[in-house]
PDB file of C-alpha atoms in Angstrom:
ATOM      1  CA  MET A  66      -0.008  -0.007  -0.001  1.00 55.00           C
ATOM      2  CA  ILE A  67       2.749   2.439   0.987  1.00 58.00           C
ATOM      3  CA  ASP A  68       4.725   1.584  -2.161  1.00 62.00           C
ATOM      4  CA  THR A  69       1.645   2.354  -4.236  1.00 63.00           C
ATOM      5  CA  ILE A  70       1.106   5.707  -2.527  1.00 63.00           C
ATOM      6  CA  LEU A  71       4.754   6.627  -2.894  1.00 65.00           C
ATOM      7  CA  SER A  72       4.831   5.602  -6.534  1.00 71.00           C
ATOM      8  CA  ILE A  73       1.953   7.892  -7.551  1.00 73.00           C
ATOM      9  CA  PRO A  74       4.046  11.104  -7.570  1.00 68.00           C
ATOM     10  CA  PHE A  75       6.836   9.306  -9.442  1.00 70.00           C
ATOM     11  CA  PHE A  76       4.334   8.044 -12.009  1.00 73.00           C
ATOM     12  CA  ILE A  77       2.941  11.556 -12.541  1.00 71.00           C
ATOM     13  CA  ASN A  78       6.422  13.011 -12.894  1.00 66.00           C
ATOM     14  CA  ALA A  79       7.331  10.343 -15.428  1.00 69.00           C
ATOM     15  CA  GLN A  80       4.204  11.033 -17.476  1.00 70.00           C
ATOM     16  CA  LEU A  81       4.742  14.786 -17.449  1.00 67.00           C
ATOM     17  CA  GLY A  82       8.452  14.488 -18.139  1.00 63.00           C
ATOM     18  CA  THR A  83       9.347  16.544 -15.119  1.00 61.00           C
ATOM     19  CA  GLY A  84      11.547  15.501 -12.272  1.00 56.00           C
ATOM     20  CA  PRO A  85      11.942  16.842  -8.826  1.00 53.00           C
ATOM     21  CA  HIS A  86      13.571  20.252  -8.671  1.00 53.00           C
ATOM     22  CA  TRP A  87      16.260  19.152  -6.236  1.00 53.00           C
ATOM     23  CA  ASP A  88      17.924  16.588  -8.508  1.00 53.00           C
ATOM     24  CA  HIS A  89      20.478  19.148  -9.722  1.00 56.00           C
ATOM     25  CA  TRP A  90      23.371  21.028  -8.150  1.00 54.00           C
ATOM     26  CA  PRO A  91      24.061  21.533  -5.218  1.00 56.00           C
ATOM     27  CA  PHE A  92      21.834  18.754  -3.966  1.00 55.00           C
ATOM     28  CA  GLY A  93      22.655  16.115  -6.527  1.00 59.00           C
ATOM     29  CA  PRO A  94      23.732  12.566  -5.771  1.00 59.00           C
ATOM     30  CA  GLY A  95      27.355  13.607  -5.265  1.00 58.00           C
ATOM     31  CA  TYR A  96      29.061  12.019  -8.239  1.00 61.00           C
ATOM     32  CA  GLY A  97      30.174  13.826 -11.307  1.00 64.00           C
ATOM     33  CA  ASP A  98      33.209  15.678 -12.510  1.00 71.00           C
ATOM     34  CA  LEU A  99      35.706  17.460 -10.305  1.00 75.00           C
ATOM     35  CA  ASN A 100      34.298  20.930 -10.927  1.00 76.00           C
ATOM     36  CA  ALA A 101      30.869  19.967  -9.580  1.00 73.00           C
ATOM     37  CA  SER A 102      32.420  18.513  -6.429  1.00 76.00           C
ATOM     38  CA  LEU A 103      34.573  21.589  -5.875  1.00 82.00           C
ATOM     39  CA  LEU A 104      31.614  23.895  -6.405  1.00 82.00           C
ATOM     40  CA  LYS A 105      29.597  21.947  -3.830  1.00 82.00           C
ATOM     41  CA  ILE A 106      32.424  22.295  -1.311  1.00 87.00           C
ATOM     42  CA  ALA A 107      32.728  26.026  -2.077  1.00 91.00           C
ATOM     43  CA  PHE A 108      28.957  26.418  -1.664  1.00 90.00           C
ATOM     44  CA  CYS A 109      29.031  24.727   1.743  1.00 91.00           C
ATOM     45  CA  ALA A 110      32.066  26.775   2.790  1.00 95.00           C
ATOM     46  CA  LEU A 111      30.282  29.963   1.752  1.00 96.00           C
ATOM     47  CA  ILE A 112      27.248  29.076   3.863  1.00 97.00           C
ATOM     48  CA  LEU A 113      29.405  28.143   6.883  1.00 97.00           C
ATOM     49  CA  GLY A 114      31.426  31.355   6.477  1.00 98.00           C
ATOM     50  CA  PHE A 115      28.234  33.405   6.451  1.00 98.00           C
ATOM     51  CA  ILE A 116      27.059  31.675   9.650  1.00 98.00           C
ATOM     52  CA  ILE A 117      30.419  32.321  11.354  1.00 96.00           C
ATOM     53  CA  VAL A 118      30.405  36.012  10.425  1.00 95.00           C
ATOM     54  CA  PHE A 119      26.770  36.335  11.498  1.00 95.00           C
ATOM     55  CA  LEU A 120      27.462  34.822  14.905  1.00 94.00           C
ATOM     56  CA  LYS A 121      30.591  36.931  15.347  1.00 93.00           C
ATOM     57  CA  VAL A 122      28.572  40.098  14.677  1.00 92.00           C
ATOM     58  CA  LEU A 123      25.902  39.048  17.139  1.00 92.00           C
ATOM     59  CA  PHE A 124      28.003  37.564  19.939  1.00 89.00           C
ATOM     60  CA  GLY A 125      31.561  38.707  19.252  1.00 87.00           C
ATOM     61  CA  PRO A 126      33.351  41.632  20.880  1.00 83.00           C
ATOM     62  CA  LYS A 127      30.921  44.547  21.115  1.00 83.00           C
ATOM     63  CA  GLY A 128      28.215  42.279  19.693  1.00 85.00           C
ATOM     64  CA  ILE A 129      24.528  43.060  19.926  1.00 86.00           C
ATOM     65  CA  PHE A 130      23.656  40.047  22.106  1.00 88.00           C
ATOM     66  CA  ARG A 131      26.967  39.722  23.969  1.00 85.00           C
ATOM     67  CA  ASP A 132      26.627  39.343  27.738  1.00 83.00           C
ATOM     68  CA  HIS A 133      28.394  42.382  29.198  1.00 82.00           C
ATOM     69  CA  GLU A 134      28.381  40.789  32.655  1.00 83.00           C
ATOM     70  CA  MET A 135      30.823  38.140  31.369  1.00 80.00           C
ATOM     71  CA  ASP A 136      33.119  40.888  30.038  1.00 82.00           C
ATOM     72  CA  ARG A 137      33.067  42.564  33.459  1.00 88.00           C
ATOM     73  CA  GLU A 138      33.869  39.297  35.205  1.00 88.00           C
ATOM     74  CA  ALA A 139      36.752  38.593  32.808  1.00 85.00           C
ATOM     75  CA  GLU A 140      38.184  42.074  33.443  1.00 89.00           C
ATOM     76  CA  GLU A 141      37.994  41.527  37.211  1.00 92.00           C
ATOM     77  CA  MET A 142      39.751  38.154  36.904  1.00 92.00           C
ATOM     78  CA  ARG A 143      42.446  39.707  34.731  1.00 92.00           C
ATOM     79  CA  ALA A 144      43.021  42.504  37.262  1.00 93.00           C
ATOM     80  CA  GLU A 145      43.263  39.941  40.084  1.00 94.00           C
ATOM     81  CA  GLN A 146      45.807  37.902  38.102  1.00 92.00           C
ATOM     82  CA  LEU A 147      47.901  40.995  37.434  1.00 92.00           C
ATOM     83  CA  LYS A 148      47.802  41.953  41.107  1.00 94.00           C
ATOM     84  CA  THR A 149      48.876  38.449  42.167  1.00 93.00           C
ATOM     85  CA  LEU A 150      51.630  38.434  39.540  1.00 92.00           C
ATOM     86  CA  LYS A 151      52.977  41.775  40.727  1.00 92.00           C
ATOM     87  CA  GLU A 152      52.967  40.537  44.313  1.00 92.00           C
ATOM     88  CA  GLN A 153      54.926  37.439  43.265  1.00 92.00           C
ATOM     89  CA  LEU A 154      57.465  39.621  41.495  1.00 91.00           C
ATOM     90  CA  GLU A 155      57.909  41.892  44.479  1.00 92.00           C
ATOM     91  CA  ALA A 156      58.268  38.868  46.790  1.00 92.00           C
ATOM     92  CA  GLY A 157      60.960  37.439  44.488  1.00 89.00           C
ATOM     93  CA  GLU A 158      58.987  34.283  43.670  1.00 91.00           C
ATOM     94  CA  ILE A 159      59.289  34.848  39.903  1.00 89.00           C
ATOM     95  CA  SER A 160      61.926  36.502  37.746  1.00 90.00           C
ATOM     96  CA  GLU A 161      61.551  39.683  35.748  1.00 90.00           C
ATOM     97  CA  LEU A 162      61.516  37.678  32.516  1.00 90.00           C
ATOM     98  CA  ASP A 163      58.733  35.392  33.779  1.00 89.00           C
ATOM     99  CA  TYR A 164      56.817  38.486  34.827  1.00 90.00           C
ATOM    100  CA  LYS A 165      57.053  40.023  31.346  1.00 91.00           C
ATOM    101  CA  PHE A 166      56.006  36.845  29.567  1.00 91.00           C
ATOM    102  CA  THR A 167      53.110  36.207  31.951  1.00 91.00           C
ATOM    103  CA  ILE A 168      51.896  39.789  31.592  1.00 91.00           C
ATOM    104  CA  LYS A 169      51.815  39.338  27.814  1.00 91.00           C
ATOM    105  CA  LYS A 170      49.928  36.061  28.214  1.00 90.00           C
ATOM    106  CA  ILE A 171      47.335  37.625  30.535  1.00 87.00           C
ATOM    107  CA  LEU A 172      46.765  40.774  28.463  1.00 85.00           C
ATOM    108  CA  HIS A 173      46.441  39.031  25.113  1.00 80.00           C
TER     109      HIS A 173
END
């Protein structure tokens, strides 16, 4: 019964000489020449790139939907790390070179 119901649209398409609209690029069966495969990969990369840029605009630095509370917490943690690092330098627990490298790591 299900095969009969599913075969009705295929029968109509065969009689009219039309096929489904999605049987061509980029949603084809996946085999063909090299250019078609490369174009499919480029098409997917373009869509993924658009999604990445869209999310970066929304949630990236100074984004519309970015949680500013998290930025404040990160700044407080960074200030606490810098304070602890300076105390370690003054106490002689770390060298000047370690201090400079760790400062760069914290600030970047």
